[in-house]
Amino acid sequence: MIKNNPFLSDTYTSIWSNHFDGGKKPLSFDSFENIQFYKYAGLPLYINSGKTLTKGMDYRLHPETLNSHRKKVFLIYDVPTYFNTIRDIPENTTLKLLRSKQYPGFAIELGPYTNFNEYMLATFSKSSRYKLNKYKKRFEACFDIRYKMYHGNIGKETYDFVFASFKELLTKRFDDKQITNNNLNPEEWQFYYDVAYPLILEKKASLFVIYDREKPIGVTLNYHSDSVLFDAITVFDIDYAKFHLGSVTIMKLIEYCLAEKIEVFDFSKGYFDYKTRWSNTTYDFEYHIFYDASSFIVKTLASALKRFFDFKQKLRDKNINERLHRFTYKLRHRKTEVKTIDAPFTFHDISSDPLPNGLTEVDLNLAENHKLKMLAFEFLYLNDECFSSLKAFADLTDQYYFIGTNKKVKVSIT
């Protein structure tokens, strides 16, 4: 079992109940150790507290008290196979188990490594390591970057500021992708806001934040057990995409895990390309359906649940869920403008030439200059210039110029 699973803590389950079960006290049954349930209205169905918002449920059966299951179905969502939760059920009981394989899971087992370099050498080729280190160095050279892990202590004012930035970045990210994100559902987001703060103070959660000066440009919500760091939600400012903030975030979190002797960095459920690149182990999430085989009604309900979940997974395998999220996004955001660099551009080196007269300085931090700012980030990345030293100018014909410490260019947009 996982020691001190945060999703089984009193804080997590009580706040979840306040949001999604009317504040009712979670139900415990002698047959199950650690895990608690709520009753589904109108059916003999009991579902784990936390439902699908956890990143991994674990529990243990008590063979000597396998009698509280009579005429009941117990549904436990999101059980990672690497948790090794369930042992064989004794034959002298009517309690039976159905499993429905769901999302794939990805993780990094860090036990074999004593430091970050050992992990990198074992995982990536020489050329890949060079590129990843280059992204991080260039990112830190171009901006005034600092990293902060809030774990065990965070002021409420700081927490509110970071979480507001977190939501803005996540909204911006999925507006760009034009896809619905369930985390941004108002009720679900309010739950994350309410649960993360007390869990951070209890060292059962953390916020990893990347700051550009005082502005959060990357935020990751993590949950902590004694041996596992669960990456729950992570996002970065898409304006900085050229600098590979996703990779930088993962590298910093791996360094943190190794320093804190954390054995597993768990990317949790769902397939993404970056998870396959960084992970060294894969597993499955399962839904566990326990039922009383002596009851026809209960047995029928359990079988129906398994067929339903198996069918949903088949739809996911065919990518139907992503198409649905894109469709619902279009219904809700018919006029959303996605700000991208939509025209070819060229930088002409004029470092040895004098600047034209009559130029006007342009503030790249203004919203109306967003596209020009993206071009400026391209300039920084290509030339190892620092944003704090960069100046942008325009002439009367809207011809733009970027002036760095070591280089100046004329920007041609065609």
mmCIF file of C-alpha atoms in Angstrom:
data_model
loop_
_atom_site.group_PDB
_atom_site.id
_atom_site.type_symbol
_atom_site.label_atom_id
_atom_site.label_comp_id
_atom_site.label_asym_id
_atom_site.label_seq_id
_atom_site.Cartn_x
_atom_site.Cartn_y
_atom_site.Cartn_z
ATOM 1 C CA MET A 1 0.000 0.000 0.000
ATOM 2 C CA ILE A 2 1.002 3.629 -0.444
ATOM 3 C CA LYS A 3 1.869 5.219 2.905
ATOM 4 C CA ASN A 4 -0.074 8.396 3.704
ATOM 5 C CA ASN A 5 -2.053 8.498 0.480
ATOM 6 C CA PRO A 6 -3.262 12.140 0.329
ATOM 7 C CA PHE A 7 -6.541 11.162 -1.329
ATOM 8 C CA LEU A 8 -7.498 9.094 1.724
ATOM 9 C CA SER A 9 -6.784 11.885 4.206
ATOM 10 C CA ASP A 10 -9.557 13.360 6.328
ATOM 11 C CA THR A 11 -8.889 16.791 4.835
ATOM 12 C CA TYR A 12 -9.255 15.614 1.252
ATOM 13 C CA THR A 13 -12.352 13.458 1.825
ATOM 14 C CA SER A 14 -14.175 16.026 3.967
ATOM 15 C CA ILE A 15 -13.598 18.890 1.502
ATOM 16 C CA TRP A 16 -14.616 16.644 -1.385
ATOM 17 C CA SER A 17 -17.809 15.756 0.494
ATOM 18 C CA ASN A 18 -18.578 19.436 1.114
ATOM 19 C CA HIS A 19 -18.361 20.084 -2.612
ATOM 20 C CA PHE A 20 -19.955 16.981 -4.107
ATOM 21 C CA ASP A 21 -21.936 15.103 -1.446
ATOM 22 C CA GLY A 22 -23.680 17.791 0.543
ATOM 23 C CA GLY A 23 -21.175 17.662 3.375
ATOM 24 C CA LYS A 24 -22.261 14.202 4.485
ATOM 25 C CA LYS A 25 -19.878 12.155 6.593
ATOM 26 C CA PRO A 26 -18.135 9.525 4.436
ATOM 27 C CA LEU A 27 -19.177 5.926 5.067
ATOM 28 C CA SER A 28 -16.793 3.237 6.283
ATOM 29 C CA PHE A 29 -17.232 -0.529 5.979
ATOM 30 C CA ASP A 30 -15.434 -3.248 7.917
ATOM 31 C CA SER A 31 -14.510 -5.092 4.746
ATOM 32 C CA PHE A 32 -12.351 -2.206 3.465
ATOM 33 C CA GLU A 33 -9.379 -0.648 5.222
ATOM 34 C CA ASN A 34 -8.530 3.059 4.692
ATOM 35 C CA ILE A 35 -11.056 3.780 1.982
ATOM 36 C CA GLN A 36 -14.412 5.530 2.521
ATOM 37 C CA PHE A 37 -17.536 5.763 0.396
ATOM 38 C CA TYR A 38 -20.678 7.733 -0.333
ATOM 39 C CA LYS A 39 -23.999 6.222 -1.363
ATOM 40 C CA TYR A 40 -25.350 6.757 -4.860
ATOM 41 C CA ALA A 41 -28.974 7.856 -4.534
ATOM 42 C CA GLY A 42 -31.591 5.261 -5.426
ATOM 43 C CA LEU A 43 -29.223 2.331 -5.934
ATOM 44 C CA PRO A 44 -27.385 -0.128 -3.644
ATOM 45 C CA LEU A 45 -24.182 1.451 -4.974
ATOM 46 C CA TYR A 46 -21.341 2.891 -2.889
ATOM 47 C CA ILE A 47 -18.605 4.952 -4.581
ATOM 48 C CA ASN A 48 -15.221 5.949 -3.178
ATOM 49 C CA SER A 49 -14.976 9.445 -1.723
ATOM 50 C CA GLY A 50 -13.107 11.584 -4.225
ATOM 51 C CA LYS A 51 -14.658 9.699 -7.126
ATOM 52 C CA THR A 52 -12.609 10.507 -10.279
ATOM 53 C CA LEU A 53 -10.756 13.534 -8.865
ATOM 54 C CA THR A 54 -8.076 11.480 -7.134
ATOM 55 C CA LYS A 55 -4.855 10.368 -8.794
ATOM 56 C CA GLY A 56 -4.787 6.947 -7.214
ATOM 57 C CA MET A 57 -6.847 4.976 -4.692
ATOM 58 C CA ASP A 58 -5.507 2.149 -2.590
ATOM 59 C CA TYR A 59 -7.146 -0.023 0.032
ATOM 60 C CA ARG A 60 -6.935 -3.400 1.739
ATOM 61 C CA LEU A 61 -9.575 -6.037 2.300
ATOM 62 C CA HIS A 62 -10.177 -7.586 5.718
ATOM 63 C CA PRO A 63 -10.801 -11.288 5.013
ATOM 64 C CA GLU A 64 -12.128 -11.867 8.527
ATOM 65 C CA THR A 65 -14.843 -9.210 8.151
ATOM 66 C CA LEU A 66 -16.017 -9.770 4.592
ATOM 67 C CA ASN A 67 -19.683 -9.452 5.457
ATOM 68 C CA SER A 68 -20.515 -5.750 5.124
ATOM 69 C CA HIS A 69 -20.926 -6.168 1.371
ATOM 70 C CA ARG A 70 -24.305 -7.887 1.572
ATOM 71 C CA LYS A 71 -26.680 -6.619 -1.134
ATOM 72 C CA LYS A 72 -24.243 -3.876 -2.110
ATOM 73 C CA VAL A 73 -21.988 -2.811 -4.970
ATOM 74 C CA PHE A 74 -18.770 -0.918 -4.209
ATOM 75 C CA LEU A 75 -17.217 1.097 -7.022
ATOM 76 C CA ILE A 76 -13.630 2.268 -6.576
ATOM 77 C CA TYR A 77 -12.334 4.593 -9.294
ATOM 78 C CA ASP A 78 -8.736 5.042 -10.420
ATOM 79 C CA VAL A 79 -6.776 2.223 -8.834
ATOM 80 C CA PRO A 80 -3.219 2.189 -10.272
ATOM 81 C CA THR A 81 -2.031 -1.345 -10.912
ATOM 82 C CA TYR A 82 1.396 -0.576 -9.444
ATOM 83 C CA PHE A 83 -0.186 0.063 -6.025
ATOM 84 C CA ASN A 84 -0.628 -3.734 -5.607
ATOM 85 C CA THR A 85 -3.792 -3.066 -3.667
ATOM 86 C CA ILE A 86 -5.918 -6.186 -3.928
ATOM 87 C CA ARG A 87 -4.982 -9.664 -2.840
ATOM 88 C CA ASP A 88 -6.929 -12.817 -3.626
ATOM 89 C CA ILE A 89 -10.462 -12.824 -2.261
ATOM 90 C CA PRO A 90 -11.187 -15.874 -0.074
ATOM 91 C CA GLU A 91 -13.389 -18.471 -1.721
ATOM 92 C CA ASN A 92 -15.726 -18.767 1.270
ATOM 93 C CA THR A 93 -17.320 -15.369 0.662
ATOM 94 C CA THR A 94 -19.921 -14.048 -1.760
ATOM 95 C CA LEU A 95 -17.829 -10.932 -2.330
ATOM 96 C CA LYS A 96 -16.617 -10.860 -5.933
ATOM 97 C CA LEU A 97 -14.575 -8.402 -7.965
ATOM 98 C CA LEU A 98 -14.832 -7.109 -11.523
ATOM 99 C CA ARG A 99 -12.045 -4.963 -12.982
ATOM 100 C CA SER A 100 -12.386 -2.474 -15.825
ATOM 101 C CA LYS A 101 -9.109 -1.284 -17.326
ATOM 102 C CA GLN A 102 -9.213 2.440 -18.030
ATOM 103 C CA TYR A 103 -6.621 5.126 -18.688
ATOM 104 C CA PRO A 104 -2.936 4.322 -19.126
ATOM 105 C CA GLY A 105 -0.629 5.712 -16.460
ATOM 106 C CA PHE A 106 2.990 6.859 -16.689
ATOM 107 C CA ALA A 107 5.626 7.306 -14.018
ATOM 108 C CA ILE A 108 9.335 7.640 -13.362
ATOM 109 C CA GLU A 109 10.772 5.158 -10.883
ATOM 110 C CA LEU A 110 13.606 7.092 -9.261
ATOM 111 C CA GLY A 111 14.844 4.448 -6.853
ATOM 112 C CA PRO A 112 17.817 3.377 -9.032
ATOM 113 C CA TYR A 113 19.183 6.942 -9.257
ATOM 114 C CA THR A 114 21.088 8.992 -6.713
ATOM 115 C CA ASN A 115 21.142 12.222 -8.711
ATOM 116 C CA PHE A 116 19.634 13.935 -11.737
ATOM 117 C CA ASN A 117 22.588 13.252 -14.038
ATOM 118 C CA GLU A 118 22.296 9.497 -13.457
ATOM 119 C CA TYR A 119 18.641 9.605 -14.487
ATOM 120 C CA MET A 120 19.398 11.672 -17.603
ATOM 121 C CA LEU A 121 22.238 9.372 -18.679
ATOM 122 C CA ALA A 122 19.994 6.325 -18.339
ATOM 123 C CA THR A 123 17.002 7.879 -20.112
ATOM 124 C CA PHE A 124 18.193 10.136 -22.945
ATOM 125 C CA SER A 125 20.796 10.050 -25.686
ATOM 126 C CA LYS A 126 23.717 12.477 -25.658
ATOM 127 C CA SER A 127 22.055 14.729 -28.259
ATOM 128 C CA SER A 128 18.736 14.771 -26.339
ATOM 129 C CA ARG A 129 20.512 15.643 -23.087
ATOM 130 C CA TYR A 130 22.308 18.469 -24.856
ATOM 131 C CA LYS A 131 19.049 19.888 -26.208
ATOM 132 C CA LEU A 132 17.239 19.662 -22.875
ATOM 133 C CA ASN A 133 20.066 21.384 -21.017
ATOM 134 C CA LYS A 134 20.244 24.021 -23.744
ATOM 135 C CA TYR A 135 16.517 24.799 -23.374
ATOM 136 C CA LYS A 136 16.910 25.325 -19.637
ATOM 137 C CA LYS A 137 20.076 27.440 -19.901
ATOM 138 C CA ARG A 138 18.656 29.611 -22.655
ATOM 139 C CA PHE A 139 15.396 30.079 -20.776
ATOM 140 C CA GLU A 140 17.232 31.179 -17.647
ATOM 141 C CA ALA A 141 19.550 33.442 -19.663
ATOM 142 C CA CYS A 142 16.735 35.259 -21.466
ATOM 143 C CA PHE A 143 14.513 35.976 -18.462
ATOM 144 C CA ASP A 144 14.799 36.758 -14.753
ATOM 145 C CA ILE A 145 13.717 33.271 -13.630
ATOM 146 C CA ARG A 146 13.264 31.795 -10.188
ATOM 147 C CA TYR A 147 11.703 28.521 -9.071
ATOM 148 C CA LYS A 148 9.658 28.035 -5.931
ATOM 149 C CA MET A 149 8.185 24.886 -4.389
ATOM 150 C CA TYR A 150 5.446 25.699 -1.872
ATOM 151 C CA HIS A 151 5.239 22.620 0.354
ATOM 152 C CA GLY A 152 4.390 22.913 4.041
ATOM 153 C CA ASN A 153 4.162 26.688 4.119
ATOM 154 C CA ILE A 154 2.526 29.350 1.967
ATOM 155 C CA GLY A 155 0.855 32.603 2.929
ATOM 156 C CA LYS A 156 -2.821 32.878 2.001
ATOM 157 C CA GLU A 157 -2.229 36.055 -0.021
ATOM 158 C CA THR A 158 0.539 34.342 -2.003
ATOM 159 C CA TYR A 159 -1.640 31.265 -2.446
ATOM 160 C CA ASP A 160 -4.527 33.318 -3.831
ATOM 161 C CA PHE A 161 -2.205 35.155 -6.217
ATOM 162 C CA VAL A 162 -0.624 31.935 -7.510
ATOM 163 C CA PHE A 163 -3.946 30.142 -7.878
ATOM 164 C CA ALA A 164 -5.486 33.058 -9.784
ATOM 165 C CA SER A 165 -2.473 32.978 -12.129
ATOM 166 C CA PHE A 166 -2.824 29.208 -12.355
ATOM 167 C CA LYS A 167 -6.392 29.550 -13.632
ATOM 168 C CA GLU A 168 -5.459 32.298 -16.111
ATOM 169 C CA LEU A 169 -2.643 30.201 -17.565
ATOM 170 C CA LEU A 170 -4.828 27.107 -17.826
ATOM 171 C CA THR A 171 -7.621 29.077 -19.515
ATOM 172 C CA LYS A 172 -5.144 30.632 -21.941
ATOM 173 C CA ARG A 173 -3.630 27.225 -22.733
ATOM 174 C CA PHE A 174 -6.922 25.555 -23.579
ATOM 175 C CA ASP A 175 -8.260 28.570 -25.451
ATOM 176 C CA ASP A 176 -5.199 28.147 -27.648
ATOM 177 C CA LYS A 177 -5.910 24.421 -28.082
ATOM 178 C CA GLN A 178 -9.638 25.167 -28.520
ATOM 179 C CA ILE A 179 -10.608 22.247 -26.323
ATOM 180 C CA THR A 180 -12.663 21.989 -23.130
ATOM 181 C CA ASN A 181 -10.743 21.256 -19.940
ATOM 182 C CA ASN A 182 -12.718 19.649 -17.115
ATOM 183 C CA ASN A 183 -10.461 21.138 -14.454
ATOM 184 C CA LEU A 184 -11.826 24.573 -15.350
ATOM 185 C CA ASN A 185 -15.397 23.557 -14.630
ATOM 186 C CA PRO A 186 -16.329 26.141 -11.941
ATOM 187 C CA GLU A 187 -17.339 23.584 -9.317
ATOM 188 C CA GLU A 188 -14.281 21.407 -9.944
ATOM 189 C CA TRP A 189 -11.874 24.355 -9.934
ATOM 190 C CA GLN A 190 -13.363 25.642 -6.678
ATOM 191 C CA PHE A 191 -12.708 22.211 -5.156
ATOM 192 C CA TYR A 192 -9.041 22.327 -6.187
ATOM 193 C CA TYR A 193 -8.737 25.820 -4.744
ATOM 194 C CA ASP A 194 -10.312 24.806 -1.433
ATOM 195 C CA VAL A 195 -8.442 21.511 -1.014
ATOM 196 C CA ALA A 196 -4.917 22.480 -2.093
ATOM 197 C CA TYR A 197 -4.242 25.112 0.559
ATOM 198 C CA PRO A 198 -4.811 22.974 3.689
ATOM 199 C CA LEU A 199 -3.067 20.012 2.041
ATOM 200 C CA ILE A 200 -0.006 22.166 1.303
ATOM 201 C CA LEU A 201 0.141 23.145 4.981
ATOM 202 C CA GLU A 202 -0.114 19.432 5.886
ATOM 203 C CA LYS A 203 2.650 18.575 3.364
ATOM 204 C CA LYS A 204 0.221 16.427 1.385
ATOM 205 C CA ALA A 205 0.244 18.776 -1.620
ATOM 206 C CA SER A 206 2.467 21.407 -3.201
ATOM 207 C CA LEU A 207 2.514 24.151 -5.801
ATOM 208 C CA PHE A 208 5.615 24.347 -7.961
ATOM 209 C CA VAL A 209 5.833 27.804 -9.525
ATOM 210 C CA ILE A 210 8.139 29.249 -12.176
ATOM 211 C CA TYR A 211 8.380 33.024 -11.905
ATOM 212 C CA ASP A 212 9.563 35.499 -14.524
ATOM 213 C CA ARG A 213 10.446 38.267 -12.064
ATOM 214 C CA GLU A 214 7.254 38.351 -9.988
ATOM 215 C CA LYS A 215 4.934 36.867 -12.614
ATOM 216 C CA PRO A 216 4.000 33.151 -12.445
ATOM 217 C CA ILE A 217 4.525 31.653 -15.904
ATOM 218 C CA GLY A 218 4.358 27.991 -14.924
ATOM 219 C CA VAL A 219 2.372 26.261 -12.162
ATOM 220 C CA THR A 220 2.085 22.603 -11.168
ATOM 221 C CA LEU A 221 -0.264 21.246 -8.512
ATOM 222 C CA ASN A 222 1.212 18.121 -6.942
ATOM 223 C CA TYR A 223 -0.044 15.708 -4.313
ATOM 224 C CA HIS A 224 2.360 13.918 -1.955
ATOM 225 C CA SER A 225 2.434 10.544 -0.266
ATOM 226 C CA ASP A 226 5.495 9.321 1.621
ATOM 227 C CA SER A 227 7.042 7.845 -1.512
ATOM 228 C CA VAL A 228 5.136 9.259 -4.513
ATOM 229 C CA LEU A 229 4.812 12.724 -6.030
ATOM 230 C CA PHE A 230 1.612 12.914 -8.079
ATOM 231 C CA ASP A 231 1.601 15.509 -10.874
ATOM 232 C CA ALA A 232 -2.074 16.527 -10.794
ATOM 233 C CA ILE A 233 -2.350 19.635 -13.011
ATOM 234 C CA THR A 234 0.485 21.406 -14.772
ATOM 235 C CA VAL A 235 0.462 24.388 -17.092
ATOM 236 C CA PHE A 236 2.820 27.031 -18.428
ATOM 237 C CA ASP A 237 2.401 30.302 -20.281
ATOM 238 C CA ILE A 238 2.188 29.416 -23.969
ATOM 239 C CA ASP A 239 3.981 32.682 -24.775
ATOM 240 C CA TYR A 240 7.156 30.945 -23.563
ATOM 241 C CA ALA A 241 6.585 27.747 -25.556
ATOM 242 C CA LYS A 242 9.741 28.367 -27.614
ATOM 243 C CA PHE A 243 11.734 27.810 -24.414
ATOM 244 C CA HIS A 244 10.210 24.376 -23.686
ATOM 245 C CA LEU A 245 8.841 25.183 -20.236
ATOM 246 C CA GLY A 246 7.225 21.754 -20.053
ATOM 247 C CA SER A 247 10.637 20.082 -20.157
ATOM 248 C CA VAL A 248 12.127 22.619 -17.748
ATOM 249 C CA THR A 249 9.296 21.934 -15.269
ATOM 250 C CA ILE A 250 9.816 18.177 -15.420
ATOM 251 C CA MET A 251 13.581 18.510 -14.933
ATOM 252 C CA LYS A 252 13.115 20.692 -11.859
ATOM 253 C CA LEU A 253 10.517 18.321 -10.371
ATOM 254 C CA ILE A 254 12.778 15.307 -10.914
ATOM 255 C CA GLU A 255 15.589 17.169 -9.164
ATOM 256 C CA TYR A 256 13.208 17.911 -6.293
ATOM 257 C CA CYS A 257 12.078 14.281 -6.024
ATOM 258 C CA LEU A 258 15.658 13.007 -5.913
ATOM 259 C CA ALA A 259 16.653 15.581 -3.291
ATOM 260 C CA GLU A 260 13.654 14.590 -1.138
ATOM 261 C CA LYS A 261 14.210 10.818 -1.598
ATOM 262 C CA ILE A 262 10.856 10.424 -3.369
ATOM 263 C CA GLU A 263 10.793 7.056 -5.108
ATOM 264 C CA VAL A 264 8.155 7.655 -7.812
ATOM 265 C CA PHE A 265 7.300 10.744 -9.868
ATOM 266 C CA ASP A 266 3.838 9.871 -11.156
ATOM 267 C CA PHE A 267 2.499 11.673 -14.245
ATOM 268 C CA SER A 268 -0.865 10.045 -13.543
ATOM 269 C CA LYS A 269 -3.531 9.054 -16.032
ATOM 270 C CA GLY A 270 -3.798 9.872 -19.712
ATOM 271 C CA TYR A 271 -1.514 9.542 -22.712
ATOM 272 C CA PHE A 272 0.685 12.420 -23.824
ATOM 273 C CA ASP A 273 3.860 12.241 -25.890
ATOM 274 C CA TYR A 274 5.946 13.943 -23.220
ATOM 275 C CA LYS A 275 5.022 11.235 -20.702
ATOM 276 C CA THR A 276 6.395 8.490 -22.924
ATOM 277 C CA ARG A 277 9.657 10.421 -23.364
ATOM 278 C CA TRP A 278 10.292 10.938 -19.661
ATOM 279 C CA SER A 279 8.737 7.839 -18.073
ATOM 280 C CA ASN A 280 10.519 4.580 -17.409
ATOM 281 C CA THR A 281 7.440 2.670 -16.296
ATOM 282 C CA THR A 282 3.838 2.390 -17.451
ATOM 283 C CA TYR A 283 0.788 0.990 -15.733
ATOM 284 C CA ASP A 284 -2.986 0.977 -16.010
ATOM 285 C CA PHE A 285 -5.713 2.633 -14.014
ATOM 286 C CA GLU A 286 -8.513 0.243 -13.151
ATOM 287 C CA TYR A 287 -12.014 0.661 -11.818
ATOM 288 C CA HIS A 288 -12.736 -1.993 -9.198
ATOM 289 C CA ILE A 289 -16.317 -3.165 -8.811
ATOM 290 C CA PHE A 290 -16.992 -5.301 -5.730
ATOM 291 C CA TYR A 291 -20.403 -6.919 -5.383
ATOM 292 C CA ASP A 292 -22.423 -9.495 -3.492
ATOM 293 C CA ALA A 293 -22.724 -12.440 -5.886
ATOM 294 C CA SER A 294 -25.639 -13.889 -3.881
ATOM 295 C CA SER A 295 -27.905 -10.986 -4.912
ATOM 296 C CA PHE A 296 -29.265 -11.074 -8.476
ATOM 297 C CA ILE A 297 -30.039 -7.333 -8.494
ATOM 298 C CA VAL A 298 -26.593 -6.412 -7.204
ATOM 299 C CA LYS A 299 -24.855 -8.837 -9.566
ATOM 300 C CA THR A 300 -26.763 -7.348 -12.523
ATOM 301 C CA LEU A 301 -25.840 -3.800 -11.483
ATOM 302 C CA ALA A 302 -22.159 -4.713 -11.174
ATOM 303 C CA SER A 303 -22.132 -6.345 -14.624
ATOM 304 C CA ALA A 304 -23.860 -3.312 -16.146
ATOM 305 C CA LEU A 305 -21.277 -0.965 -14.606
ATOM 306 C CA LYS A 306 -18.407 -2.997 -16.030
ATOM 307 C CA ARG A 307 -19.937 -3.058 -19.522
ATOM 308 C CA PHE A 308 -20.523 0.695 -19.325
ATOM 309 C CA PHE A 309 -16.951 1.501 -18.285
ATOM 310 C CA ASP A 310 -15.463 -0.904 -20.829
ATOM 311 C CA PHE A 311 -17.497 0.809 -23.535
ATOM 312 C CA LYS A 312 -16.342 4.282 -22.415
ATOM 313 C CA GLN A 313 -12.736 3.145 -22.623
ATOM 314 C CA LYS A 314 -13.273 1.875 -26.167
ATOM 315 C CA LEU A 315 -14.496 5.363 -27.089
ATOM 316 C CA ARG A 316 -11.375 6.879 -25.504
ATOM 317 C CA ASP A 317 -9.196 4.473 -27.464
ATOM 318 C CA LYS A 318 -10.806 5.838 -30.623
ATOM 319 C CA ASN A 319 -10.171 9.434 -29.434
ATOM 320 C CA ILE A 320 -13.895 10.177 -29.304
ATOM 321 C CA ASN A 321 -13.509 12.012 -25.987
ATOM 322 C CA GLU A 322 -11.058 14.554 -27.434
ATOM 323 C CA ARG A 323 -13.363 15.206 -30.381
ATOM 324 C CA LEU A 324 -16.202 15.753 -27.920
ATOM 325 C CA HIS A 325 -14.126 18.236 -25.889
ATOM 326 C CA ARG A 326 -13.275 20.151 -29.064
ATOM 327 C CA PHE A 327 -16.947 20.224 -30.059
ATOM 328 C CA THR A 328 -18.128 21.468 -26.653
ATOM 329 C CA TYR A 329 -15.423 24.136 -26.707
ATOM 330 C CA LYS A 330 -16.693 25.450 -30.054
ATOM 331 C CA LEU A 331 -20.235 25.595 -28.696
ATOM 332 C CA ARG A 332 -19.134 27.700 -25.724
ATOM 333 C CA HIS A 333 -16.473 29.884 -27.385
ATOM 334 C CA ARG A 334 -17.703 30.722 -30.855
ATOM 335 C CA LYS A 335 -15.765 33.998 -31.125
ATOM 336 C CA THR A 336 -12.561 33.218 -29.254
ATOM 337 C CA GLU A 337 -9.520 34.772 -30.905
ATOM 338 C CA VAL A 338 -6.395 32.684 -30.682
ATOM 339 C CA LYS A 339 -3.354 34.951 -30.686
ATOM 340 C CA THR A 340 -0.613 33.369 -32.777
ATOM 341 C CA ILE A 341 2.140 34.510 -35.088
ATOM 342 C CA ASP A 342 0.155 34.088 -38.279
ATOM 343 C CA ALA A 343 2.511 35.667 -40.819
ATOM 344 C CA PRO A 344 6.054 34.772 -41.956
ATOM 345 C CA PHE A 345 8.789 36.980 -40.536
ATOM 346 C CA THR A 346 12.502 37.564 -40.995
ATOM 347 C CA PHE A 347 15.134 39.139 -38.768
ATOM 348 C CA HIS A 348 17.658 41.282 -40.645
ATOM 349 C CA ASP A 349 20.873 41.884 -38.723
ATOM 350 C CA ILE A 350 21.586 45.620 -38.558
ATOM 351 C CA SER A 351 24.052 45.464 -35.657
ATOM 352 C CA SER A 352 26.646 47.462 -37.573
ATOM 353 C CA ASP A 353 24.174 50.031 -38.939
ATOM 354 C CA PRO A 354 22.864 53.185 -37.234
ATOM 355 C CA LEU A 355 19.213 53.219 -36.234
ATOM 356 C CA PRO A 356 16.867 55.356 -38.338
ATOM 357 C CA ASN A 357 15.662 58.644 -36.902
ATOM 358 C CA GLY A 358 12.170 59.180 -35.552
ATOM 359 C CA LEU A 359 11.654 55.783 -33.901
ATOM 360 C CA THR A 360 9.049 55.295 -31.149
ATOM 361 C CA GLU A 361 9.610 52.784 -28.358
ATOM 362 C CA VAL A 362 7.022 50.013 -28.109
ATOM 363 C CA ASP A 363 5.894 48.516 -24.783
ATOM 364 C CA LEU A 364 5.926 44.753 -25.396
ATOM 365 C CA ASN A 365 3.944 44.065 -22.214
ATOM 366 C CA LEU A 366 0.795 45.758 -23.513
ATOM 367 C CA ALA A 367 -1.937 43.370 -24.661
ATOM 368 C CA GLU A 368 -2.208 44.992 -28.087
ATOM 369 C CA ASN A 369 1.463 44.204 -28.719
ATOM 370 C CA HIS A 370 1.142 40.499 -27.922
ATOM 371 C CA LYS A 371 2.080 39.238 -31.396
ATOM 372 C CA LEU A 372 5.105 41.503 -31.517
ATOM 373 C CA LYS A 373 6.118 40.193 -28.081
ATOM 374 C CA MET A 374 6.058 36.647 -29.484
ATOM 375 C CA LEU A 375 8.446 37.765 -32.218
ATOM 376 C CA ALA A 376 10.633 39.325 -29.542
ATOM 377 C CA PHE A 377 10.761 35.969 -27.726
ATOM 378 C CA GLU A 378 11.921 34.379 -30.975
ATOM 379 C CA PHE A 379 14.670 36.984 -31.153
ATOM 380 C CA LEU A 380 15.714 36.277 -27.560
ATOM 381 C CA TYR A 381 15.834 32.537 -28.111
ATOM 382 C CA LEU A 382 17.881 32.766 -31.301
ATOM 383 C CA ASN A 383 20.390 35.279 -29.986
ATOM 384 C CA ASP A 384 20.772 34.571 -26.230
ATOM 385 C CA GLU A 385 19.551 38.051 -25.402
ATOM 386 C CA CYS A 386 17.817 38.979 -22.133
ATOM 387 C CA PHE A 387 14.270 40.321 -22.101
ATOM 388 C CA SER A 388 15.048 42.886 -19.408
ATOM 389 C CA SER A 389 17.649 44.481 -21.711
ATOM 390 C CA LEU A 390 15.564 44.289 -24.872
ATOM 391 C CA LYS A 391 14.021 47.363 -26.433
ATOM 392 C CA ALA A 392 11.512 47.414 -29.283
ATOM 393 C CA PHE A 393 10.915 50.346 -31.623
ATOM 394 C CA ALA A 394 8.617 51.209 -34.509
ATOM 395 C CA ASP A 395 8.827 53.823 -37.228
ATOM 396 C CA LEU A 396 5.966 55.701 -38.862
ATOM 397 C CA THR A 397 5.435 52.884 -41.369
ATOM 398 C CA ASP A 398 5.102 50.253 -38.609
ATOM 399 C CA GLN A 399 8.511 48.829 -39.337
ATOM 400 C CA TYR A 400 9.791 47.238 -36.131
ATOM 401 C CA TYR A 401 13.255 46.980 -34.605
ATOM 402 C CA PHE A 402 14.580 44.869 -31.715
ATOM 403 C CA ILE A 403 17.637 46.179 -29.898
ATOM 404 C CA GLY A 404 19.449 43.780 -27.596
ATOM 405 C CA THR A 405 22.705 44.003 -25.681
ATOM 406 C CA ASN A 406 24.775 42.403 -28.440
ATOM 407 C CA LYS A 407 22.562 42.474 -31.482
ATOM 408 C CA LYS A 408 19.961 44.593 -33.208
ATOM 409 C CA VAL A 409 17.608 43.519 -35.985
ATOM 410 C CA LYS A 410 14.962 44.884 -38.293
ATOM 411 C CA VAL A 411 11.811 42.780 -38.282
ATOM 412 C CA SER A 412 10.212 42.060 -41.651
ATOM 413 C CA ILE A 413 6.706 40.635 -41.461
ATOM 414 C CA THR A 414 5.387 39.407 -44.809
#
